[in-house]
PDB file of C-alpha atoms in Angstrom:
ATOM      1  CA  UNK B   1      -0.341 -44.672   2.645  1.00 58.00           C
ATOM      2  CA  UNK B   2       1.767 -45.378   5.738  1.00 73.00           C
ATOM      3  CA  UNK B   3       0.952 -43.635   9.008  1.00 91.00           C
ATOM      4  CA  UNK B   4       2.794 -40.382   9.765  1.00 96.00           C
ATOM      5  CA  UNK B   5       5.662 -41.282  12.142  1.00 97.00           C
ATOM      6  CA  UNK B   6       5.173 -40.304  15.788  1.00 97.00           C
ATOM      7  CA  UNK B   7       8.142 -40.941  18.097  1.00 98.00           C
ATOM      8  CA  UNK B   8       7.692 -41.322  21.859  1.00 98.00           C
ATOM      9  CA  UNK B   9      11.064 -40.197  23.230  1.00 98.00           C
ATOM     10  CA  UNK B  10      10.422 -41.783  26.631  1.00 97.00           C
ATOM     11  CA  UNK B  11      10.849 -45.159  24.924  1.00 97.00           C
ATOM     12  CA  UNK B  12      14.506 -44.348  24.231  1.00 98.00           C
ATOM     13  CA  UNK B  13      15.177 -45.008  27.925  1.00 95.00           C
ATOM     14  CA  UNK B  14      13.857 -48.552  28.098  1.00 92.00           C
ATOM     15  CA  UNK B  15      13.708 -51.909  26.359  1.00 96.00           C
ATOM     16  CA  UNK B  16      11.972 -50.366  23.341  1.00 97.00           C
ATOM     17  CA  UNK B  17      15.015 -48.207  22.517  1.00 98.00           C
ATOM     18  CA  UNK B  18      16.129 -50.268  19.498  1.00 98.00           C
ATOM     19  CA  UNK B  19      12.647 -50.244  17.949  1.00 98.00           C
ATOM     20  CA  UNK B  20      12.309 -46.488  18.588  1.00 98.00           C
ATOM     21  CA  UNK B  21      15.712 -45.786  17.017  1.00 98.00           C
ATOM     22  CA  UNK B  22      14.638 -47.797  13.977  1.00 98.00           C
ATOM     23  CA  UNK B  23      11.433 -45.721  13.752  1.00 98.00           C
ATOM     24  CA  UNK B  24      13.531 -42.532  13.761  1.00 98.00           C
ATOM     25  CA  UNK B  25      15.820 -43.946  11.065  1.00 98.00           C
ATOM     26  CA  UNK B  26      12.871 -44.988   8.891  1.00 98.00           C
ATOM     27  CA  UNK B  27      11.303 -41.529   9.299  1.00 98.00           C
ATOM     28  CA  UNK B  28      14.566 -39.839   8.256  1.00 98.00           C
ATOM     29  CA  UNK B  29      15.004 -42.113   5.227  1.00 97.00           C
ATOM     30  CA  UNK B  30      11.408 -42.246   3.983  1.00 97.00           C
ATOM     31  CA  UNK B  31       9.603 -39.150   5.291  1.00 98.00           C
ATOM     32  CA  UNK B  32      12.086 -36.388   6.121  1.00 98.00           C
ATOM     33  CA  UNK B  33       9.644 -35.568   8.947  1.00 98.00           C
ATOM     34  CA  UNK B  34       8.525 -37.036  12.257  1.00 98.00           C
ATOM     35  CA  UNK B  35       6.612 -35.886  15.304  1.00 97.00           C
ATOM     36  CA  UNK B  36       7.982 -36.080  18.866  1.00 98.00           C
ATOM     37  CA  UNK B  37       5.957 -36.641  22.020  1.00 98.00           C
ATOM     38  CA  UNK B  38       7.342 -36.848  25.577  1.00 97.00           C
ATOM     39  CA  UNK B  39      10.333 -34.824  24.372  1.00 98.00           C
ATOM     40  CA  UNK B  40      11.153 -33.302  27.766  1.00 97.00           C
ATOM     41  CA  UNK B  41       9.727 -29.773  27.298  1.00 98.00           C
ATOM     42  CA  UNK B  42       7.057 -29.148  29.931  1.00 98.00           C
ATOM     43  CA  UNK B  43       3.507 -29.085  28.450  1.00 98.00           C
ATOM     44  CA  UNK B  44       2.428 -26.212  30.736  1.00 98.00           C
ATOM     45  CA  UNK B  45       5.411 -24.174  29.568  1.00 98.00           C
ATOM     46  CA  UNK B  46       4.415 -24.869  25.950  1.00 98.00           C
ATOM     47  CA  UNK B  47       0.908 -23.616  26.769  1.00 98.00           C
ATOM     48  CA  UNK B  48       2.463 -20.363  28.019  1.00 98.00           C
ATOM     49  CA  UNK B  49       4.525 -20.006  24.815  1.00 98.00           C
ATOM     50  CA  UNK B  50       1.366 -20.529  22.733  1.00 97.00           C
ATOM     51  CA  UNK B  51      -0.738 -18.110  24.793  1.00 97.00           C
ATOM     52  CA  UNK B  52       1.859 -15.313  24.633  1.00 97.00           C
ATOM     53  CA  UNK B  53       2.511 -15.876  20.913  1.00 97.00           C
ATOM     54  CA  UNK B  54      -1.184 -15.593  20.089  1.00 95.00           C
ATOM     55  CA  UNK B  55      -1.581 -12.539  22.331  1.00 95.00           C
ATOM     56  CA  UNK B  56       1.363 -10.860  20.603  1.00 94.00           C
ATOM     57  CA  UNK B  57      -0.202 -11.479  17.180  1.00 92.00           C
ATOM     58  CA  UNK B  58      -3.534  -9.982  18.254  1.00 90.00           C
ATOM     59  CA  UNK B  59      -1.925  -6.938  19.872  1.00 93.00           C
ATOM     60  CA  UNK B  60       0.894  -6.131  17.473  1.00 89.00           C
ATOM     61  CA  UNK B  61       0.505  -7.887  14.125  1.00 88.00           C
ATOM     62  CA  UNK B  62      -3.114  -8.632  13.234  1.00 85.00           C
ATOM     63  CA  UNK B  63      -4.049  -5.086  12.193  1.00 88.00           C
ATOM     64  CA  UNK B  64      -0.841  -4.751  10.161  1.00 88.00           C
ATOM     65  CA  UNK B  65      -1.665  -7.976   8.297  1.00 86.00           C
ATOM     66  CA  UNK B  66      -5.218  -6.806   7.520  1.00 86.00           C
ATOM     67  CA  UNK B  67      -3.834  -3.542   6.161  1.00 87.00           C
ATOM     68  CA  UNK B  68      -1.389  -5.437   3.923  1.00 85.00           C
ATOM     69  CA  UNK B  69      -4.215  -7.625   2.584  1.00 82.00           C
ATOM     70  CA  UNK B  70      -6.354  -4.558   1.862  1.00 86.00           C
ATOM     71  CA  UNK B  71      -3.519  -2.637   0.194  1.00 83.00           C
ATOM     72  CA  UNK B  72      -2.824  -5.539  -2.203  1.00 83.00           C
ATOM     73  CA  UNK B  73      -6.506  -6.316  -2.833  1.00 80.00           C
ATOM     74  CA  UNK B  74      -5.911  -9.949  -1.877  1.00 80.00           C
ATOM     75  CA  UNK B  75      -9.464 -10.692  -0.727  1.00 77.00           C
ATOM     76  CA  UNK B  76     -10.771 -10.140  -4.266  1.00 69.00           C
ATOM     77  CA  UNK B  77      -8.168 -12.144  -6.234  1.00 78.00           C
ATOM     78  CA  UNK B  78      -9.540 -14.245  -9.083  1.00 76.00           C
ATOM     79  CA  UNK B  79      -6.424 -16.137 -10.169  1.00 81.00           C
ATOM     80  CA  UNK B  80      -3.663 -18.031  -8.329  1.00 85.00           C
ATOM     81  CA  UNK B  81      -1.095 -15.902  -6.500  1.00 83.00           C
ATOM     82  CA  UNK B  82       2.385 -17.419  -6.759  1.00 81.00           C
ATOM     83  CA  UNK B  83       4.660 -14.655  -5.481  1.00 78.00           C
ATOM     84  CA  UNK B  84       3.572 -14.211  -1.850  1.00 80.00           C
ATOM     85  CA  UNK B  85       2.424 -16.223   1.167  1.00 89.00           C
ATOM     86  CA  UNK B  86      -0.638 -15.755   3.396  1.00 88.00           C
ATOM     87  CA  UNK B  87       1.384 -15.457   6.598  1.00 91.00           C
ATOM     88  CA  UNK B  88       2.335 -12.902   9.228  1.00 90.00           C
ATOM     89  CA  UNK B  89       5.864 -13.485  10.555  1.00 92.00           C
ATOM     90  CA  UNK B  90       8.825 -12.199  12.507  1.00 93.00           C
ATOM     91  CA  UNK B  91      12.187 -13.793  13.261  1.00 96.00           C
ATOM     92  CA  UNK B  92      14.046 -14.281  16.545  1.00 98.00           C
ATOM     93  CA  UNK B  93      17.762 -15.057  16.398  1.00 98.00           C
ATOM     94  CA  UNK B  94      19.225 -17.058  19.307  1.00 98.00           C
ATOM     95  CA  UNK B  95      22.737 -18.110  18.192  1.00 97.00           C
ATOM     96  CA  UNK B  96      25.470 -17.109  17.762  1.00 97.00           C
ATOM     97  CA  UNK B  97      24.106 -13.806  19.158  1.00 96.00           C
ATOM     98  CA  UNK B  98      20.512 -13.246  20.333  1.00 97.00           C
ATOM     99  CA  UNK B  99      18.409 -10.371  18.976  1.00 97.00           C
ATOM    100  CA  UNK B 100      15.440 -10.972  21.306  1.00 97.00           C
ATOM    101  CA  UNK B 101      16.091  -7.790  23.309  1.00 95.00           C
ATOM    102  CA  UNK B 102      16.071  -5.720  20.092  1.00 96.00           C
ATOM    103  CA  UNK B 103      12.879  -6.991  18.421  1.00 95.00           C
ATOM    104  CA  UNK B 104      10.221  -4.268  18.782  1.00 92.00           C
ATOM    105  CA  UNK B 105       6.745  -4.643  20.333  1.00 92.00           C
ATOM    106  CA  UNK B 106       7.526  -7.721  22.455  1.00 95.00           C
ATOM    107  CA  UNK B 107       6.318  -7.764  26.048  1.00 96.00           C
ATOM    108  CA  UNK B 108       9.082  -8.446  28.597  1.00 96.00           C
ATOM    109  CA  UNK B 109       7.414 -11.683  29.699  1.00 98.00           C
ATOM    110  CA  UNK B 110       7.260 -12.911  26.087  1.00 97.00           C
ATOM    111  CA  UNK B 111      10.970 -12.129  25.552  1.00 97.00           C
ATOM    112  CA  UNK B 112      11.868 -14.074  28.694  1.00 98.00           C
ATOM    113  CA  UNK B 113       9.682 -17.058  27.791  1.00 98.00           C
ATOM    114  CA  UNK B 114      10.980 -17.261  24.209  1.00 98.00           C
ATOM    115  CA  UNK B 115      14.572 -17.119  25.449  1.00 98.00           C
ATOM    116  CA  UNK B 116      13.908 -20.080  27.743  1.00 98.00           C
ATOM    117  CA  UNK B 117      11.992 -21.963  25.005  1.00 98.00           C
ATOM    118  CA  UNK B 118      14.952 -21.492  22.644  1.00 98.00           C
ATOM    119  CA  UNK B 119      17.377 -22.823  25.273  1.00 98.00           C
ATOM    120  CA  UNK B 120      15.280 -25.983  25.676  1.00 98.00           C
ATOM    121  CA  UNK B 121      14.923 -26.457  21.913  1.00 98.00           C
ATOM    122  CA  UNK B 122      18.692 -26.087  21.482  1.00 98.00           C
ATOM    123  CA  UNK B 123      19.251 -28.977  23.913  1.00 98.00           C
ATOM    124  CA  UNK B 124      16.622 -31.070  22.091  1.00 98.00           C
ATOM    125  CA  UNK B 125      18.154 -30.297  18.668  1.00 98.00           C
ATOM    126  CA  UNK B 126      21.610 -31.430  19.801  1.00 98.00           C
ATOM    127  CA  UNK B 127      20.139 -34.548  21.391  1.00 98.00           C
ATOM    128  CA  UNK B 128      18.421 -35.379  18.085  1.00 98.00           C
ATOM    129  CA  UNK B 129      21.618 -34.816  16.090  1.00 98.00           C
ATOM    130  CA  UNK B 130      23.358 -37.379  18.304  1.00 98.00           C
ATOM    131  CA  UNK B 131      20.506 -39.862  17.796  1.00 98.00           C
ATOM    132  CA  UNK B 132      20.954 -39.387  14.045  1.00 98.00           C
ATOM    133  CA  UNK B 133      24.720 -39.967  14.453  1.00 98.00           C
ATOM    134  CA  UNK B 134      23.986 -43.221  16.288  1.00 98.00           C
ATOM    135  CA  UNK B 135      21.653 -44.415  13.540  1.00 98.00           C
ATOM    136  CA  UNK B 136      24.118 -43.441  10.820  1.00 98.00           C
ATOM    137  CA  UNK B 137      27.098 -45.072  12.519  1.00 96.00           C
ATOM    138  CA  UNK B 138      28.877 -41.743  12.900  1.00 97.00           C
ATOM    139  CA  UNK B 139      30.789 -40.900  16.060  1.00 97.00           C
ATOM    140  CA  UNK B 140      28.775 -39.087  18.724  1.00 97.00           C
ATOM    141  CA  UNK B 141      28.985 -35.323  18.218  1.00 97.00           C
ATOM    142  CA  UNK B 142      29.907 -35.553  14.510  1.00 98.00           C
ATOM    143  CA  UNK B 143      26.890 -33.576  13.248  1.00 98.00           C
ATOM    144  CA  UNK B 144      27.177 -30.906  15.932  1.00 98.00           C
ATOM    145  CA  UNK B 145      30.842 -30.514  15.039  1.00 98.00           C
ATOM    146  CA  UNK B 146      30.041 -30.409  11.300  1.00 98.00           C
ATOM    147  CA  UNK B 147      27.585 -27.564  11.977  1.00 98.00           C
ATOM    148  CA  UNK B 148      29.926 -25.648  14.282  1.00 97.00           C
ATOM    149  CA  UNK B 149      32.106 -23.504  12.018  1.00 96.00           C
ATOM    150  CA  UNK B 150      34.217 -20.979  13.952  1.00 97.00           C
ATOM    151  CA  UNK B 151      31.430 -19.391  16.037  1.00 96.00           C
ATOM    152  CA  UNK B 152      28.959 -22.204  16.622  1.00 97.00           C
ATOM    153  CA  UNK B 153      25.653 -22.925  14.912  1.00 98.00           C
ATOM    154  CA  UNK B 154      23.072 -20.473  13.625  1.00 98.00           C
ATOM    155  CA  UNK B 155      19.839 -20.959  15.564  1.00 98.00           C
ATOM    156  CA  UNK B 156      16.663 -18.929  15.252  1.00 98.00           C
ATOM    157  CA  UNK B 157      12.874 -19.097  15.350  1.00 98.00           C
ATOM    158  CA  UNK B 158      10.454 -17.984  12.673  1.00 97.00           C
ATOM    159  CA  UNK B 159       7.243 -17.008  14.492  1.00 96.00           C
ATOM    160  CA  UNK B 160       4.325 -17.257  12.068  1.00 93.00           C
ATOM    161  CA  UNK B 161       0.581 -16.843  12.123  1.00 89.00           C
ATOM    162  CA  UNK B 162      -1.623 -17.969   9.256  1.00 91.00           C
ATOM    163  CA  UNK B 163      -4.882 -15.998   9.553  1.00 88.00           C
ATOM    164  CA  UNK B 164      -8.187 -17.123   7.990  1.00 85.00           C
ATOM    165  CA  UNK B 165      -7.934 -16.826   4.196  1.00 90.00           C
ATOM    166  CA  UNK B 166     -10.957 -16.126   1.939  1.00 87.00           C
ATOM    167  CA  UNK B 167      -9.333 -17.791  -1.111  1.00 86.00           C
ATOM    168  CA  UNK B 168      -7.200 -20.717   0.102  1.00 87.00           C
ATOM    169  CA  UNK B 169      -7.428 -22.330  -3.351  1.00 87.00           C
ATOM    170  CA  UNK B 170      -5.660 -19.290  -4.853  1.00 85.00           C
ATOM    171  CA  UNK B 171      -3.188 -18.258  -2.113  1.00 86.00           C
ATOM    172  CA  UNK B 172      -0.933 -20.661  -0.212  1.00 87.00           C
ATOM    173  CA  UNK B 173      -0.149 -20.053   3.452  1.00 87.00           C
ATOM    174  CA  UNK B 174       3.446 -20.900   2.507  1.00 90.00           C
ATOM    175  CA  UNK B 175       4.516 -22.125  -0.933  1.00 92.00           C
ATOM    176  CA  UNK B 176       6.178 -25.527  -1.347  1.00 92.00           C
ATOM    177  CA  UNK B 177       9.896 -25.619  -0.498  1.00 95.00           C
ATOM    178  CA  UNK B 178      12.591 -27.625   1.249  1.00 97.00           C
ATOM    179  CA  UNK B 179      14.401 -26.039   4.199  1.00 96.00           C
ATOM    180  CA  UNK B 180      17.962 -24.944   3.477  1.00 96.00           C
ATOM    181  CA  UNK B 181      19.438 -25.594   6.909  1.00 97.00           C
ATOM    182  CA  UNK B 182      20.052 -28.413   9.348  1.00 98.00           C
ATOM    183  CA  UNK B 183      17.328 -29.699  11.647  1.00 98.00           C
ATOM    184  CA  UNK B 184      14.033 -27.880  12.178  1.00 98.00           C
ATOM    185  CA  UNK B 185      11.899 -28.113  15.335  1.00 98.00           C
ATOM    186  CA  UNK B 186       8.291 -26.961  14.921  1.00 98.00           C
ATOM    187  CA  UNK B 187       5.775 -26.176  17.643  1.00 98.00           C
ATOM    188  CA  UNK B 188       2.524 -25.881  15.699  1.00 95.00           C
ATOM    189  CA  UNK B 189      -1.093 -25.123  16.464  1.00 92.00           C
ATOM    190  CA  UNK B 190      -2.941 -28.238  17.620  1.00 92.00           C
ATOM    191  CA  UNK B 191      -6.378 -27.007  16.513  1.00 88.00           C
ATOM    192  CA  UNK B 192      -5.818 -25.451  13.073  1.00 86.00           C
ATOM    193  CA  UNK B 193      -4.079 -27.689  10.523  1.00 87.00           C
ATOM    194  CA  UNK B 194      -2.415 -26.759   7.246  1.00 91.00           C
ATOM    195  CA  UNK B 195       1.129 -28.186   7.120  1.00 96.00           C
ATOM    196  CA  UNK B 196       1.629 -30.802   4.404  1.00 96.00           C
ATOM    197  CA  UNK B 197       4.619 -32.727   3.054  1.00 97.00           C
ATOM    198  CA  UNK B 198       5.106 -34.405  -0.307  1.00 97.00           C
ATOM    199  CA  UNK B 199       5.492 -38.182  -0.056  1.00 96.00           C
ATOM    200  CA  UNK B 200       5.414 -40.549  -3.025  1.00 95.00           C
ATOM    201  CA  UNK B 201       3.898 -37.831  -5.202  1.00 95.00           C
ATOM    202  CA  UNK B 202       1.051 -37.058  -2.796  1.00 96.00           C
ATOM    203  CA  UNK B 203       0.535 -34.221  -0.302  1.00 96.00           C
ATOM    204  CA  UNK B 204       0.188 -35.656   3.213  1.00 96.00           C
ATOM    205  CA  UNK B 205      -1.093 -33.732   6.259  1.00 94.00           C
ATOM    206  CA  UNK B 206       1.251 -33.365   9.219  1.00 96.00           C
ATOM    207  CA  UNK B 207      -1.244 -34.077  12.003  1.00 92.00           C
ATOM    208  CA  UNK B 208      -1.710 -31.337  14.634  1.00 91.00           C
ATOM    209  CA  UNK B 209      -1.018 -32.934  18.007  1.00 95.00           C
ATOM    210  CA  UNK B 210      -1.104 -31.185  21.357  1.00 96.00           C
ATOM    211  CA  UNK B 211       2.316 -30.502  22.932  1.00 97.00           C
ATOM    212  CA  UNK B 212       4.222 -32.296  20.176  1.00 98.00           C
ATOM    213  CA  UNK B 213       7.323 -31.017  18.374  1.00 98.00           C
ATOM    214  CA  UNK B 214       7.454 -31.748  14.631  1.00 98.00           C
ATOM    215  CA  UNK B 215      10.957 -32.415  13.272  1.00 98.00           C
ATOM    216  CA  UNK B 216      12.050 -32.073   9.669  1.00 98.00           C
ATOM    217  CA  UNK B 217      15.424 -32.374   7.994  1.00 98.00           C
ATOM    218  CA  UNK B 218      16.991 -29.593   5.942  1.00 98.00           C
ATOM    219  CA  UNK B 219      19.193 -29.680   2.843  1.00 98.00           C
ATOM    220  CA  UNK B 220      22.443 -29.738   4.882  1.00 98.00           C
ATOM    221  CA  UNK B 221      21.607 -33.087   6.488  1.00 98.00           C
ATOM    222  CA  UNK B 222      20.870 -34.506   3.036  1.00 98.00           C
ATOM    223  CA  UNK B 223      24.370 -33.420   1.944  1.00 98.00           C
ATOM    224  CA  UNK B 224      26.185 -34.651   5.073  1.00 98.00           C
ATOM    225  CA  UNK B 225      24.424 -38.057   4.884  1.00 98.00           C
ATOM    226  CA  UNK B 226      25.214 -38.248   1.139  1.00 96.00           C
ATOM    227  CA  UNK B 227      21.505 -38.588   0.373  1.00 96.00           C
ATOM    228  CA  UNK B 228      20.731 -41.365   2.884  1.00 97.00           C
ATOM    229  CA  UNK B 229      18.426 -38.879   4.624  1.00 98.00           C
ATOM    230  CA  UNK B 230      16.459 -36.405   2.508  1.00 96.00           C
ATOM    231  CA  UNK B 231      15.027 -32.924   2.929  1.00 97.00           C
ATOM    232  CA  UNK B 232      11.408 -33.018   1.761  1.00 97.00           C
ATOM    233  CA  UNK B 233       9.114 -30.534   0.016  1.00 97.00           C
ATOM    234  CA  UNK B 234       6.469 -29.118   2.340  1.00 97.00           C
ATOM    235  CA  UNK B 235       3.896 -26.312   2.280  1.00 96.00           C
ATOM    236  CA  UNK B 236       1.206 -24.656   4.379  1.00 95.00           C
ATOM    237  CA  UNK B 237      -2.355 -24.615   3.082  1.00 93.00           C
ATOM    238  CA  UNK B 238      -4.271 -21.521   4.190  1.00 89.00           C
ATOM    239  CA  UNK B 239      -7.603 -22.184   5.926  1.00 90.00           C
ATOM    240  CA  UNK B 240     -10.896 -20.306   5.733  1.00 88.00           C
ATOM    241  CA  UNK B 241     -11.404 -20.676   9.503  1.00 87.00           C
ATOM    242  CA  UNK B 242      -9.034 -20.296  12.444  1.00 81.00           C
ATOM    243  CA  UNK B 243      -5.664 -18.643  12.920  1.00 86.00           C
ATOM    244  CA  UNK B 244      -2.817 -21.204  12.780  1.00 90.00           C
ATOM    245  CA  UNK B 245       0.225 -20.581  14.972  1.00 93.00           C
ATOM    246  CA  UNK B 246       3.636 -21.910  13.931  1.00 96.00           C
ATOM    247  CA  UNK B 247       6.988 -21.556  15.705  1.00 98.00           C
ATOM    248  CA  UNK B 248       9.668 -23.092  13.485  1.00 98.00           C
ATOM    249  CA  UNK B 249      13.139 -23.160  15.063  1.00 98.00           C
ATOM    250  CA  UNK B 250      16.045 -23.724  12.694  1.00 98.00           C
ATOM    251  CA  UNK B 251      19.236 -25.292  14.079  1.00 98.00           C
ATOM    252  CA  UNK B 252      21.593 -24.590  11.181  1.00 98.00           C
ATOM    253  CA  UNK B 253      25.318 -24.744  10.500  1.00 98.00           C
ATOM    254  CA  UNK B 254      27.435 -21.723  11.353  1.00 98.00           C
ATOM    255  CA  UNK B 255      27.853 -19.279   8.470  1.00 97.00           C
ATOM    256  CA  UNK B 256      31.457 -20.335   7.777  1.00 97.00           C
ATOM    257  CA  UNK B 257      30.902 -24.081   8.357  1.00 98.00           C
ATOM    258  CA  UNK B 258      32.141 -26.159   5.425  1.00 97.00           C
ATOM    259  CA  UNK B 259      29.504 -28.759   4.518  1.00 98.00           C
ATOM    260  CA  UNK B 260      30.207 -32.031   2.671  1.00 97.00           C
ATOM    261  CA  UNK B 261      29.235 -35.715   2.853  1.00 97.00           C
ATOM    262  CA  UNK B 262      30.625 -37.495   5.929  1.00 97.00           C
ATOM    263  CA  UNK B 263      33.618 -39.542   4.665  1.00 95.00           C
ATOM    264  CA  UNK B 264      32.973 -42.366   7.156  1.00 93.00           C
ATOM    265  CA  UNK B 265      29.438 -42.740   5.826  1.00 93.00           C
ATOM    266  CA  UNK B 266      30.451 -42.722   2.151  1.00 91.00           C
ATOM    267  CA  UNK B 267      33.153 -45.318   2.752  1.00 86.00           C
ATOM    268  CA  UNK B 268      30.879 -47.535   4.845  1.00 79.00           C
ATOM    269  CA  UNK B 269      28.229 -47.547   2.113  1.00 70.00           C
ATOM    270  CA  UNK B 270      30.955 -47.972  -0.552  1.00 72.00           C
ATOM    271  CA  UNK B 271      29.467 -45.132  -2.575  1.00 78.00           C
ATOM    272  CA  UNK B 272      30.688 -42.054  -4.418  1.00 90.00           C
ATOM    273  CA  UNK B 273      30.420 -38.533  -3.048  1.00 93.00           C
ATOM    274  CA  UNK B 274      27.027 -37.545  -4.473  1.00 93.00           C
ATOM    275  CA  UNK B 275      27.012 -33.985  -3.137  1.00 95.00           C
ATOM    276  CA  UNK B 276      29.444 -31.061  -3.367  1.00 94.00           C
ATOM    277  CA  UNK B 277      31.532 -29.338  -0.708  1.00 95.00           C
ATOM    278  CA  UNK B 278      30.583 -25.715   0.090  1.00 96.00           C
ATOM    279  CA  UNK B 279      30.453 -23.011   2.747  1.00 97.00           C
ATOM    280  CA  UNK B 280      27.005 -22.825   4.370  1.00 97.00           C
ATOM    281  CA  UNK B 281      26.675 -19.045   3.957  1.00 97.00           C
ATOM    282  CA  UNK B 282      27.298 -19.388   0.202  1.00 95.00           C
ATOM    283  CA  UNK B 283      24.490 -21.940   0.025  1.00 95.00           C
ATOM    284  CA  UNK B 284      22.143 -19.594   1.892  1.00 96.00           C
ATOM    285  CA  UNK B 285      22.892 -16.755  -0.529  1.00 94.00           C
ATOM    286  CA  UNK B 286      21.943 -19.003  -3.439  1.00 91.00           C
ATOM    287  CA  UNK B 287      18.862 -20.347  -1.598  1.00 92.00           C
ATOM    288  CA  UNK B 288      17.550 -16.834  -0.881  1.00 86.00           C
ATOM    289  CA  UNK B 289      16.657 -16.370  -4.542  1.00 84.00           C
ATOM    290  CA  UNK B 290      15.646 -19.968  -5.261  1.00 84.00           C
ATOM    291  CA  UNK B 291      13.745 -21.072  -2.127  1.00 86.00           C
ATOM    292  CA  UNK B 292      10.571 -22.058  -3.969  1.00 84.00           C
ATOM    293  CA  UNK B 293      12.388 -23.960  -6.730  1.00 88.00           C
ATOM    294  CA  UNK B 294      13.744 -27.517  -6.776  1.00 87.00           C
ATOM    295  CA  UNK B 295      16.762 -28.197  -4.545  1.00 90.00           C
ATOM    296  CA  UNK B 296      18.715 -30.295  -7.065  1.00 89.00           C
ATOM    297  CA  UNK B 297      19.916 -27.328  -9.200  1.00 86.00           C
ATOM    298  CA  UNK B 298      21.233 -25.706  -6.000  1.00 90.00           C
ATOM    299  CA  UNK B 299      23.418 -28.731  -5.329  1.00 88.00           C
ATOM    300  CA  UNK B 300      24.485 -28.863  -8.999  1.00 87.00           C
ATOM    301  CA  UNK B 301      25.505 -25.189  -8.917  1.00 86.00           C
ATOM    302  CA  UNK B 302      28.004 -25.975  -6.170  1.00 86.00           C
ATOM    303  CA  UNK B 303      29.295 -29.053  -7.987  1.00 80.00           C
ATOM    304  CA  UNK B 304      30.146 -26.749 -10.877  1.00 74.00           C
ATOM    305  CA  UNK B 305      32.060 -24.239  -8.738  1.00 68.00           C
ATOM    306  CA  UNK B 306      33.509 -26.748  -6.260  1.00 57.00           C
ATOM    307  CA  UNK B 307      36.605 -27.376  -8.366  1.00 49.00           C
ATOM    308  CA  UNK B 308      37.529 -23.694  -8.416  1.00 45.00           C
ATOM    309  CA  UNK B 309      36.707 -22.958  -4.756  1.00 51.00           C
ATOM    310  CA  UNK B 310      39.607 -23.070  -2.327  1.00 52.00           C
ATOM    311  CA  UNK B 311      37.974 -25.425   0.196  1.00 55.00           C
ATOM    312  CA  UNK B 312      40.524 -28.198  -0.012  1.00 55.00           C
ATOM    313  CA  UNK B 313      39.841 -31.892  -0.623  1.00 53.00           C
ATOM    314  CA  UNK B 314      37.463 -33.967   1.453  1.00 55.00           C
ATOM    315  CA  UNK B 315      39.636 -35.559   4.131  1.00 50.00           C
ATOM    316  CA  UNK B 316      38.812 -39.212   4.728  1.00 47.00           C
ATOM    317  CA  UNK B 317      40.997 -39.836   7.754  1.00 42.00           C
TER     318      UNK B 317
END
């Protein structure tokens, strides 16, 4: 099994740029995941984000999670549970409009720090989209523009904790799925593992690494690249020891963005359009009920309705 791809972004500024760009391209084509180091977000600032996230869980969420476990009798389960995840979560929306000031139980310092963290991740996400454009031979800014819609991208952070689980063989931390959106930036615990991706029919650990940001590609990038890059099944395995922190930030198309394979890419590869044209919000509505099922039927569903939807033809000029 090949080694999980780790990309040192500092090398993009020197003579190793071409080799580093090729590593990113290979990761996008063959893994759907890669891990960034030296990505420009200050390590001490990341330590503050981690500290405040873990403090918030202990103060505001841990007791609630224990009560949920007790009420459902989850500690005594004897057979596999396939309709819930062993996770404690809340969601922060950043774009197009932030909800950070409205989320209850957050300390003022934590709100301020998460707002700043989101601003830095937004810059990193857009930088990565342009690196992908360069590798794909698309004009700079194409992916950002494709995501934009009328109000800009949707961007938010799912803040998760995966507490110790007495029956990790029977309850997943998070069931296997692909991500519906665009590009995902994950700041994960560097001491407690659990994230795995499916590669060549085998589950592979995403290695915890201090101060790294894990990147994975969502379904929309698979569509826009006409399948050259793929979204990949991944899951979280619950652990008997340790509480795993996960901050997954989703840089997604705007709700009314129309998503379809990039014409320049299809023509360059001399291929057919392998994916349908659809409005991102319509895809999300379908995904909401089918998240833990295969992605291919979701794409097929839009192929079937594409002819009747008033989205217009794919423009190649």
